[in-house]
mmCIF file of C-alpha atoms in Angstrom:
data_model
loop_
_atom_site.group_PDB
_atom_site.id
_atom_site.type_symbol
_atom_site.label_atom_id
_atom_site.label_comp_id
_atom_site.label_asym_id
_atom_site.label_seq_id
_atom_site.Cartn_x
_atom_site.Cartn_y
_atom_site.Cartn_z
ATOM 1 C CA MET A 1 -23.920 26.137 -13.060
ATOM 2 C CA THR A 2 -20.177 25.597 -13.911
ATOM 3 C CA GLU A 3 -18.123 23.627 -11.421
ATOM 4 C CA THR A 4 -14.981 25.259 -9.900
ATOM 5 C CA PRO A 5 -11.933 23.638 -11.307
ATOM 6 C CA ARG A 6 -10.078 21.478 -8.873
ATOM 7 C CA PRO A 7 -6.882 19.511 -8.983
ATOM 8 C CA LYS A 8 -7.101 15.696 -9.636
ATOM 9 C CA ARG A 9 -6.824 13.879 -6.544
ATOM 10 C CA ILE A 10 -4.702 10.628 -5.931
ATOM 11 C CA LEU A 11 -4.723 8.379 -2.894
ATOM 12 C CA ALA A 12 -1.511 6.106 -2.544
ATOM 13 C CA LEU A 13 -1.441 3.387 0.092
ATOM 14 C CA ASP A 14 1.655 1.457 1.348
ATOM 15 C CA GLY A 15 2.078 -2.233 1.813
ATOM 16 C CA GLY A 16 2.850 -3.529 5.150
ATOM 17 C CA GLY A 17 0.707 -6.722 5.885
ATOM 18 C CA LEU A 18 -1.522 -6.564 8.941
ATOM 19 C CA ARG A 19 -0.110 -3.070 9.748
ATOM 20 C CA GLY A 20 -2.573 -2.077 7.077
ATOM 21 C CA VAL A 21 -4.925 -1.252 9.912
ATOM 22 C CA ALA A 22 -2.877 1.736 10.594
ATOM 23 C CA THR A 23 -3.841 2.863 6.930
ATOM 24 C CA LEU A 24 -7.523 2.438 7.949
ATOM 25 C CA ALA A 25 -7.108 4.519 11.110
ATOM 26 C CA PHE A 26 -5.851 7.373 8.923
ATOM 27 C CA LEU A 27 -8.662 7.159 6.411
ATOM 28 C CA GLU A 28 -11.189 7.222 8.999
ATOM 29 C CA ARG A 29 -9.805 10.445 10.355
ATOM 30 C CA LEU A 30 -9.611 11.662 6.590
ATOM 31 C CA GLU A 31 -13.240 10.783 6.003
ATOM 32 C CA LYS A 32 -14.182 12.851 9.314
ATOM 33 C CA LYS A 33 -12.231 15.776 7.962
ATOM 34 C CA LEU A 34 -13.974 15.704 4.489
ATOM 35 C CA LYS A 35 -17.431 15.494 6.190
ATOM 36 C CA ALA A 36 -16.296 18.754 8.366
ATOM 37 C CA THR A 37 -15.021 20.531 5.206
ATOM 38 C CA HIS A 38 -17.889 19.672 3.155
ATOM 39 C CA GLY A 39 -20.992 19.625 5.670
ATOM 40 C CA GLN A 40 -22.026 16.114 4.594
ATOM 41 C CA GLU A 41 -20.705 12.596 4.278
ATOM 42 C CA LEU A 42 -18.429 12.254 1.400
ATOM 43 C CA ALA A 43 -17.155 8.645 0.487
ATOM 44 C CA LEU A 44 -13.514 8.452 -0.392
ATOM 45 C CA HIS A 45 -14.180 7.137 -3.808
ATOM 46 C CA ASP A 46 -16.062 10.222 -4.675
ATOM 47 C CA HIS A 47 -13.282 12.467 -3.366
ATOM 48 C CA PHE A 48 -10.426 10.628 -5.013
ATOM 49 C CA ASP A 49 -10.018 10.289 -8.853
ATOM 50 C CA LEU A 50 -7.322 7.609 -8.529
ATOM 51 C CA VAL A 51 -6.622 5.275 -5.584
ATOM 52 C CA GLY A 52 -4.047 2.756 -5.675
ATOM 53 C CA GLY A 53 -1.838 0.431 -3.397
ATOM 54 C CA THR A 54 0.851 -1.939 -3.073
ATOM 55 C CA SER A 55 0.298 -5.446 -1.243
ATOM 56 C CA THR A 56 -2.079 -4.544 1.764
ATOM 57 C CA GLY A 57 -2.574 -1.098 0.183
ATOM 58 C CA ALA A 58 -4.086 -2.876 -2.667
ATOM 59 C CA ILE A 59 -6.559 -4.573 -0.491
ATOM 60 C CA ILE A 60 -7.852 -1.409 0.871
ATOM 61 C CA ALA A 61 -7.660 0.697 -2.412
ATOM 62 C CA THR A 62 -9.624 -1.904 -4.202
ATOM 63 C CA SER A 63 -12.150 -1.929 -1.474
ATOM 64 C CA ILE A 64 -12.536 1.815 -1.459
ATOM 65 C CA ALA A 65 -12.777 1.643 -5.291
ATOM 66 C CA LEU A 66 -15.667 -0.917 -4.908
ATOM 67 C CA GLY A 67 -17.568 1.317 -2.643
ATOM 68 C CA LEU A 68 -16.958 -0.694 0.563
ATOM 69 C CA SER A 69 -17.144 1.419 3.967
ATOM 70 C CA LEU A 70 -14.091 1.705 5.901
ATOM 71 C CA GLU A 71 -15.981 -0.018 8.812
ATOM 72 C CA GLU A 72 -16.576 -3.080 6.448
ATOM 73 C CA THR A 73 -13.068 -3.021 5.315
ATOM 74 C CA LYS A 74 -11.816 -2.968 8.919
ATOM 75 C CA GLN A 75 -13.918 -6.106 9.816
ATOM 76 C CA HIS A 76 -12.727 -7.851 6.764
ATOM 77 C CA TYR A 77 -9.102 -7.255 8.320
ATOM 78 C CA PHE A 78 -9.821 -8.407 11.523
ATOM 79 C CA ARG A 79 -11.578 -11.395 10.422
ATOM 80 C CA LEU A 80 -9.180 -12.004 7.531
ATOM 81 C CA ALA A 81 -5.951 -11.957 9.799
ATOM 82 C CA PRO A 82 -6.800 -15.125 12.129
ATOM 83 C CA ASN A 83 -7.923 -17.012 8.994
ATOM 84 C CA VAL A 84 -4.973 -16.366 6.906
ATOM 85 C CA PHE A 85 -1.940 -15.627 9.247
ATOM 86 C CA ARG A 86 -2.240 -18.757 10.997
ATOM 87 C CA ARG A 87 1.201 -20.815 10.847
ATOM 88 C CA GLN A 88 1.114 -24.472 10.301
ATOM 89 C CA TRP A 89 3.543 -26.888 11.813
ATOM 90 C CA ARG A 90 4.045 -28.844 8.236
ATOM 91 C CA ARG A 91 5.224 -25.107 6.804
ATOM 92 C CA VAL A 92 8.968 -25.221 7.643
ATOM 93 C CA PRO A 93 10.303 -21.609 7.291
ATOM 94 C CA PHE A 94 12.598 -20.921 4.440
ATOM 95 C CA LEU A 95 11.440 -24.377 2.615
ATOM 96 C CA ARG A 96 7.866 -23.201 2.120
ATOM 97 C CA ALA A 97 5.977 -20.020 2.477
ATOM 98 C CA LEU A 98 4.655 -19.499 6.135
ATOM 99 C CA PHE A 99 1.037 -18.904 5.314
ATOM 100 C CA SER A 100 -1.653 -20.327 2.997
ATOM 101 C CA ALA A 101 -2.002 -18.403 -0.239
ATOM 102 C CA GLU A 102 -5.024 -20.408 -0.853
ATOM 103 C CA ALA A 103 -6.748 -19.083 2.454
ATOM 104 C CA LEU A 104 -5.841 -15.390 1.412
ATOM 105 C CA HIS A 105 -7.292 -16.008 -2.085
ATOM 106 C CA ARG A 106 -10.601 -17.348 -0.536
ATOM 107 C CA GLU A 107 -10.704 -14.172 1.443
ATOM 108 C CA PHE A 108 -10.392 -11.891 -1.434
ATOM 109 C CA GLN A 109 -12.891 -14.082 -3.328
ATOM 110 C CA GLN A 110 -15.263 -13.181 -0.650
ATOM 111 C CA ILE A 111 -15.002 -9.633 -1.105
ATOM 112 C CA MET A 112 -14.590 -9.403 -4.926
ATOM 113 C CA GLY A 113 -16.096 -12.634 -6.159
ATOM 114 C CA ASP A 114 -15.633 -13.261 -9.859
ATOM 115 C CA LEU A 115 -15.332 -9.557 -10.646
ATOM 116 C CA THR A 116 -12.905 -8.588 -13.328
ATOM 117 C CA LEU A 117 -10.646 -5.326 -13.742
ATOM 118 C CA ASP A 118 -13.346 -3.890 -15.980
ATOM 119 C CA THR A 119 -16.251 -4.194 -13.696
ATOM 120 C CA PRO A 120 -18.593 -1.303 -13.521
ATOM 121 C CA ARG A 121 -18.660 -1.678 -9.798
ATOM 122 C CA LEU A 122 -15.442 0.163 -9.549
ATOM 123 C CA LYS A 123 -16.502 3.569 -8.621
ATOM 124 C CA THR A 124 -13.207 5.434 -9.304
ATOM 125 C CA GLY A 125 -9.747 4.979 -10.942
ATOM 126 C CA LEU A 126 -7.989 1.937 -9.305
ATOM 127 C CA ALA A 127 -4.175 0.915 -9.485
ATOM 128 C CA VAL A 128 -2.509 -2.081 -8.357
ATOM 129 C CA ILE A 129 1.178 -2.493 -8.170
ATOM 130 C CA ALA A 130 2.688 -6.198 -8.404
ATOM 131 C CA LYS A 131 6.179 -7.605 -9.703
ATOM 132 C CA ARG A 132 6.121 -10.061 -12.466
ATOM 133 C CA PHE A 133 8.815 -12.156 -11.179
ATOM 134 C CA ASP A 134 9.381 -14.418 -14.345
ATOM 135 C CA THR A 135 10.123 -11.254 -16.586
ATOM 136 C CA GLY A 136 11.663 -9.078 -13.778
ATOM 137 C CA SER A 137 9.165 -6.401 -14.611
ATOM 138 C CA VAL A 138 7.145 -4.272 -12.254
ATOM 139 C CA TRP A 139 3.301 -4.011 -13.286
ATOM 140 C CA PHE A 140 0.938 -1.060 -12.936
ATOM 141 C CA LEU A 141 -2.432 -2.587 -13.449
ATOM 142 C CA THR A 142 -5.306 -0.322 -13.660
ATOM 143 C CA ASN A 143 -9.201 -0.015 -14.753
ATOM 144 C CA ASN A 144 -8.443 2.764 -17.288
ATOM 145 C CA PRO A 145 -9.792 1.637 -20.484
ATOM 146 C CA LYS A 146 -7.098 3.915 -22.386
ATOM 147 C CA ALA A 147 -4.132 1.878 -20.902
ATOM 148 C CA ARG A 148 -2.255 0.200 -23.517
ATOM 149 C CA TYR A 149 -2.840 -3.345 -22.762
ATOM 150 C CA TRP A 150 -6.479 -2.964 -21.832
ATOM 151 C CA GLU A 151 -7.863 -5.048 -24.772
ATOM 152 C CA ASP A 152 -6.960 -8.394 -26.120
ATOM 153 C CA SER A 153 -4.160 -8.084 -28.732
ATOM 154 C CA ASP A 154 -2.057 -10.506 -30.723
ATOM 155 C CA GLY A 155 -3.109 -13.539 -28.472
ATOM 156 C CA HIS A 156 -2.596 -11.577 -25.325
ATOM 157 C CA ILE A 157 -5.515 -11.369 -22.914
ATOM 158 C CA GLY A 158 -6.467 -7.859 -22.132
ATOM 159 C CA ASN A 159 -6.029 -6.437 -18.583
ATOM 160 C CA ARG A 160 -9.713 -5.779 -18.606
ATOM 161 C CA ARG A 161 -10.308 -9.452 -18.374
ATOM 162 C CA TYR A 162 -8.147 -10.275 -15.347
ATOM 163 C CA SER A 163 -9.725 -11.518 -12.246
ATOM 164 C CA LEU A 164 -9.644 -8.611 -9.844
ATOM 165 C CA ALA A 165 -9.099 -11.153 -6.895
ATOM 166 C CA ASN A 166 -6.155 -12.556 -8.707
ATOM 167 C CA VAL A 167 -4.701 -9.137 -9.335
ATOM 168 C CA VAL A 168 -5.049 -8.127 -5.529
ATOM 169 C CA ARG A 169 -3.540 -11.518 -4.806
ATOM 170 C CA ALA A 170 -0.470 -11.074 -6.940
ATOM 171 C CA SER A 171 0.131 -7.747 -5.356
ATOM 172 C CA THR A 172 0.074 -9.165 -1.810
ATOM 173 C CA ALA A 173 2.055 -12.275 -2.674
ATOM 174 C CA ALA A 174 4.903 -11.529 -0.271
ATOM 175 C CA PRO A 175 7.952 -13.801 -0.811
ATOM 176 C CA HIS A 176 8.608 -16.001 2.502
ATOM 177 C CA PHE A 177 4.894 -15.464 3.668
ATOM 178 C CA PHE A 178 2.897 -16.493 0.704
ATOM 179 C CA ASP A 179 3.388 -18.520 -2.415
ATOM 180 C CA PRO A 180 3.417 -16.300 -5.754
ATOM 181 C CA GLN A 181 0.298 -15.841 -7.885
ATOM 182 C CA LEU A 182 -0.147 -17.255 -11.387
ATOM 183 C CA ILE A 183 -1.878 -15.139 -13.964
ATOM 184 C CA GLN A 184 -2.642 -16.214 -17.533
ATOM 185 C CA ILE A 185 -1.131 -13.446 -19.954
ATOM 186 C CA ALA A 186 -1.456 -14.946 -23.263
ATOM 187 C CA GLU A 187 -3.348 -18.021 -24.763
ATOM 188 C CA GLY A 188 -1.359 -21.342 -24.936
ATOM 189 C CA GLN A 189 1.682 -19.719 -23.072
ATOM 190 C CA GLU A 190 2.721 -20.455 -19.509
ATOM 191 C CA PRO A 191 1.165 -17.922 -16.926
ATOM 192 C CA GLY A 192 3.037 -15.279 -15.516
ATOM 193 C CA LEU A 193 4.517 -15.394 -12.196
ATOM 194 C CA PHE A 194 3.685 -12.596 -9.816
ATOM 195 C CA VAL A 195 5.074 -11.440 -6.312
ATOM 196 C CA ASP A 196 4.168 -8.839 -4.045
ATOM 197 C CA GLY A 197 4.687 -5.349 -5.184
ATOM 198 C CA GLY A 198 6.541 -4.530 -2.112
ATOM 199 C CA VAL A 199 9.670 -6.192 -3.418
ATOM 200 C CA SER A 200 9.752 -3.446 -6.194
ATOM 201 C CA PRO A 201 10.704 0.255 -5.595
ATOM 202 C CA TYR A 202 7.063 0.815 -4.958
ATOM 203 C CA ASN A 203 6.120 -0.620 -1.663
ATOM 204 C CA ASN A 204 5.224 3.042 -1.189
ATOM 205 C CA PRO A 205 3.203 3.535 -4.285
ATOM 206 C CA SER A 206 3.035 7.317 -4.574
ATOM 207 C CA LEU A 207 5.853 7.721 -7.008
ATOM 208 C CA ALA A 208 4.347 4.771 -9.131
ATOM 209 C CA LEU A 209 0.933 6.698 -9.092
ATOM 210 C CA LEU A 210 2.419 9.994 -10.182
ATOM 211 C CA GLN A 211 3.802 8.036 -13.336
ATOM 212 C CA ILE A 212 0.535 6.550 -13.828
ATOM 213 C CA ALA A 213 -1.358 9.743 -13.426
ATOM 214 C CA THR A 214 1.054 11.892 -15.694
ATOM 215 C CA ILE A 215 2.743 9.740 -18.293
ATOM 216 C CA PRO A 216 0.574 9.709 -21.336
ATOM 217 C CA ALA A 217 1.181 5.819 -22.160
ATOM 218 C CA TYR A 218 -0.679 4.794 -18.852
ATOM 219 C CA GLY A 219 -3.882 6.458 -20.249
ATOM 220 C CA TYR A 220 -4.455 9.364 -17.921
ATOM 221 C CA ALA A 221 -2.002 12.127 -18.990
ATOM 222 C CA TRP A 222 -3.035 14.599 -16.065
ATOM 223 C CA LYS A 223 -1.372 17.850 -16.212
ATOM 224 C CA PRO A 224 1.152 18.213 -13.187
ATOM 225 C CA GLY A 225 1.517 21.506 -11.134
ATOM 226 C CA ILE A 226 -0.007 23.126 -8.123
ATOM 227 C CA GLY A 227 -3.573 23.297 -8.422
ATOM 228 C CA GLU A 228 -3.502 20.581 -11.082
ATOM 229 C CA LEU A 229 -2.368 17.407 -9.068
ATOM 230 C CA ASP A 230 -2.961 16.567 -5.525
ATOM 231 C CA ILE A 231 -1.488 13.401 -3.817
ATOM 232 C CA THR A 232 -2.302 11.826 -0.453
ATOM 233 C CA SER A 233 0.164 8.989 0.744
ATOM 234 C CA ILE A 234 -0.506 6.952 3.757
ATOM 235 C CA GLY A 235 1.755 4.565 5.493
ATOM 236 C CA THR A 236 1.445 1.474 7.476
ATOM 237 C CA GLY A 237 4.161 2.418 10.175
ATOM 238 C CA THR A 238 7.924 3.152 9.074
ATOM 239 C CA PHE A 239 11.067 2.236 10.907
ATOM 240 C CA ARG A 240 14.708 1.584 10.132
ATOM 241 C CA HIS A 241 15.767 -1.928 9.591
ATOM 242 C CA ARG A 242 18.715 -2.865 11.716
ATOM 243 C CA ALA A 243 20.826 -6.193 12.284
ATOM 244 C CA GLY A 244 23.553 -6.372 15.050
ATOM 245 C CA LYS A 245 26.940 -7.475 13.652
ATOM 246 C CA LEU A 246 27.040 -10.472 15.887
ATOM 247 C CA SER A 247 23.467 -11.437 16.072
ATOM 248 C CA PHE A 248 22.686 -15.057 15.389
ATOM 249 C CA LEU A 249 20.579 -14.227 12.328
ATOM 250 C CA ALA A 250 23.675 -12.442 10.768
ATOM 251 C CA ARG A 251 25.487 -15.736 10.694
ATOM 252 C CA LEU A 252 22.661 -17.666 8.763
ATOM 253 C CA ALA A 253 22.629 -17.123 5.073
ATOM 254 C CA ALA A 254 18.910 -17.534 4.482
ATOM 255 C CA PRO A 255 17.504 -15.440 7.127
ATOM 256 C CA PHE A 256 19.930 -12.760 6.639
ATOM 257 C CA ALA A 257 19.089 -12.547 3.064
ATOM 258 C CA VAL A 258 15.291 -11.968 4.142
ATOM 259 C CA GLN A 259 16.594 -9.180 6.500
ATOM 260 C CA ALA A 260 18.717 -7.597 3.857
ATOM 261 C CA LEU A 261 15.494 -7.544 1.425
ATOM 262 C CA ARG A 262 13.557 -6.000 4.088
ATOM 263 C CA GLY A 263 16.201 -3.165 4.606
ATOM 264 C CA MET A 264 16.325 -2.717 0.802
ATOM 265 C CA MET A 265 12.416 -2.241 0.844
ATOM 266 C CA ALA A 266 12.754 0.445 3.597
ATOM 267 C CA ASP A 267 15.481 2.136 1.563
ATOM 268 C CA ASN A 268 13.115 2.277 -1.285
ATOM 269 C CA ASP A 269 10.387 3.804 0.746
ATOM 270 C CA MET A 270 12.681 6.550 2.035
ATOM 271 C CA LEU A 271 13.818 7.266 -1.455
ATOM 272 C CA THR A 272 10.234 7.617 -2.628
ATOM 273 C CA LEU A 273 9.367 9.915 0.251
ATOM 274 C CA THR A 274 12.480 12.027 -0.505
ATOM 275 C CA MET A 275 11.599 12.189 -4.321
ATOM 276 C CA MET A 276 7.977 12.978 -3.570
ATOM 277 C CA GLN A 277 8.871 15.759 -1.195
ATOM 278 C CA ALA A 278 11.324 17.227 -3.547
ATOM 279 C CA LEU A 279 9.285 17.149 -6.444
ATOM 280 C CA GLY A 280 6.190 18.576 -4.993
ATOM 281 C CA ARG A 281 5.060 20.920 -2.268
ATOM 282 C CA SER A 282 4.888 19.005 0.898
ATOM 283 C CA GLU A 283 2.029 20.133 3.377
ATOM 284 C CA THR A 284 3.277 17.571 5.879
ATOM 285 C CA PRO A 285 7.142 17.478 5.662
ATOM 286 C CA TRP A 286 8.801 14.366 7.115
ATOM 287 C CA VAL A 287 12.473 14.280 7.982
ATOM 288 C CA THR A 288 14.390 11.990 5.348
ATOM 289 C CA ASN A 289 17.656 11.817 7.012
ATOM 290 C CA SER A 290 19.899 14.091 9.240
ATOM 291 C CA GLU A 291 21.706 15.538 6.329
ATOM 292 C CA VAL A 292 19.083 16.873 4.351
ATOM 293 C CA GLY A 293 16.150 17.103 7.075
ATOM 294 C CA ASP A 294 12.548 17.614 5.887
ATOM 295 C CA LEU A 295 13.293 19.184 2.347
ATOM 296 C CA ASN A 296 10.822 21.965 3.468
ATOM 297 C CA ASN A 297 10.728 24.617 0.481
ATOM 298 C CA VAL A 298 13.108 22.526 -1.492
ATOM 299 C CA CYS A 299 11.989 21.798 -4.987
ATOM 300 C CA ILE A 300 14.195 20.115 -7.607
ATOM 301 C CA ALA A 301 11.803 20.455 -10.388
ATOM 302 C CA GLY A 302 11.851 24.308 -10.834
ATOM 303 C CA ALA A 303 8.096 24.553 -9.917
ATOM 304 C CA PRO A 304 6.375 21.992 -7.583
ATOM 305 C CA LEU A 305 4.530 19.193 -9.906
ATOM 306 C CA PHE A 306 1.908 18.444 -7.134
ATOM 307 C CA THR A 307 0.591 19.101 -3.775
ATOM 308 C CA PHE A 308 1.682 16.343 -1.360
ATOM 309 C CA ARG A 309 0.697 15.136 2.097
ATOM 310 C CA ARG A 310 2.180 12.038 3.927
ATOM 311 C CA TYR A 311 0.343 10.380 6.872
ATOM 312 C CA ASP A 312 2.158 7.749 8.950
ATOM 313 C CA LEU A 313 3.460 6.958 12.174
ATOM 314 C CA LEU A 314 7.115 5.814 12.813
ATOM 315 C CA LEU A 315 7.618 2.542 14.721
ATOM 316 C CA GLU A 316 10.591 4.082 16.715
ATOM 317 C CA ARG A 317 10.628 4.422 20.560
ATOM 318 C CA TRP A 318 11.789 7.946 20.586
ATOM 319 C CA TRP A 319 8.912 8.898 18.130
ATOM 320 C CA LEU A 320 6.250 7.039 19.776
ATOM 321 C CA LYS A 321 7.264 8.802 23.223
ATOM 322 C CA GLU A 322 7.906 12.289 21.651
ATOM 323 C CA LYS A 323 4.710 12.507 19.236
ATOM 324 C CA LEU A 324 2.234 10.026 21.093
ATOM 325 C CA GLY A 325 3.244 10.288 24.646
ATOM 326 C CA ARG A 326 3.480 6.410 24.536
ATOM 327 C CA ASP A 327 6.550 4.587 26.280
ATOM 328 C CA VAL A 328 6.785 1.426 24.403
ATOM 329 C CA PRO A 329 9.284 -0.942 25.585
ATOM 330 C CA ASP A 330 12.018 -2.227 23.346
ATOM 331 C CA ALA A 331 10.986 -5.678 23.578
ATOM 332 C CA LEU A 332 7.591 -4.827 22.067
ATOM 333 C CA LEU A 333 8.917 -3.034 18.994
ATOM 334 C CA PRO A 334 9.725 -6.073 17.026
ATOM 335 C CA LYS A 335 6.040 -7.279 17.254
ATOM 336 C CA LEU A 336 4.719 -3.908 16.235
ATOM 337 C CA ARG A 337 6.915 -3.752 13.256
ATOM 338 C CA ASP A 338 6.120 -7.594 12.298
ATOM 339 C CA MET A 339 3.743 -7.444 9.301
ATOM 340 C CA SER A 340 2.117 -10.825 10.397
ATOM 341 C CA SER A 341 1.714 -10.102 14.104
ATOM 342 C CA LEU A 342 -1.813 -10.911 15.258
ATOM 343 C CA ASP A 343 -1.139 -9.743 18.791
ATOM 344 C CA THR A 344 -0.379 -6.024 17.927
ATOM 345 C CA MET A 345 -2.903 -5.477 15.280
ATOM 346 C CA GLN A 346 -5.331 -3.611 17.887
ATOM 347 C CA LEU A 347 -2.337 -1.663 19.226
ATOM 348 C CA ILE A 348 -1.128 -0.596 15.873
ATOM 349 C CA TYR A 349 -4.604 0.607 14.789
ATOM 350 C CA GLU A 350 -4.803 2.604 18.257
ATOM 351 C CA LEU A 351 -1.438 4.328 17.814
ATOM 352 C CA ALA A 352 -2.433 5.166 14.149
ATOM 353 C CA GLN A 353 -5.710 6.721 15.330
ATOM 354 C CA GLU A 354 -3.640 9.069 17.962
ATOM 355 C CA ALA A 355 -1.333 9.931 15.224
ATOM 356 C CA ALA A 356 -4.018 10.711 12.703
ATOM 357 C CA VAL A 357 -5.614 13.269 15.307
ATOM 358 C CA LYS A 358 -2.346 15.014 15.364
ATOM 359 C CA GLN A 359 -1.547 14.883 11.604
ATOM 360 C CA ILE A 360 -5.089 15.525 10.234
ATOM 361 C CA PRO A 361 -6.515 18.693 12.050
ATOM 362 C CA ILE A 362 -10.298 19.210 11.775
#
């Protein structure tokens, strides 16, 4: 019996530190929807042809591709957090990274062991976004054997031989929070210096995954178009970064630089959301700014290049009140937005569960 043609399906997962538990809540709801639609349990790695992520999204994407259940991944998160996001008195802010990269790497090795990017245990396409800081280039690392740098060549180590734990650690090496990750690129040369993919334009990796899927050099060369390409993007809680003109932090150069970087990352996220809605047909329109609205029925590509849906929650007081009926005090918002806050992980998870019910009808 001939299978009915279907679009290639892509799952793109944002960075956001411990707020990644919000992604898990949306994915749990999505699994329930798949079960209701198909009348049976359906693993995410069976549904999606390519899963990818940045930073905390890379952890979850890799777990999905390896066939771990969402419950297992959630347990890893709630176990990983206290072990890794524990501040030590000898780590002076702005002089050393706040948290231990070694502790983070040990957690990844418990999940991934000595697996490499070519492991047959990966059950679907995987993409991890990281920034190579010593060359200023963004790397899209995939398990696609057709990728240009898959095999060893001219003294360079093929991507297939990269440690999966190292690749994910590279994507999660957020400056200020964790030290960079070294990866040996070529025999006899200095290793590459990698930092979190979130400090590239791809903290929301949906645009990166669109490139990976459609640009022939990356090895997929999937055809764009409605009915050809379907992209699901999941956030970890979005908010607008603000700094008071007369705030104490605004008078200190180093903290202000960190805040400016975070603001730029938020701008990149909004740019990605704008372009994905403008290039595709969005089934879940989001307002990008007060001037252009949600871009519903707007397409700048002549014809939509893909079907797009975005699941997320806004960590803004008005949105939480209006959409979820939650009256969150202003004093609690900074903790909810903090990517390293242990105290608010459970609340973020619960808020995302409530948002998922509204955004993913079953």
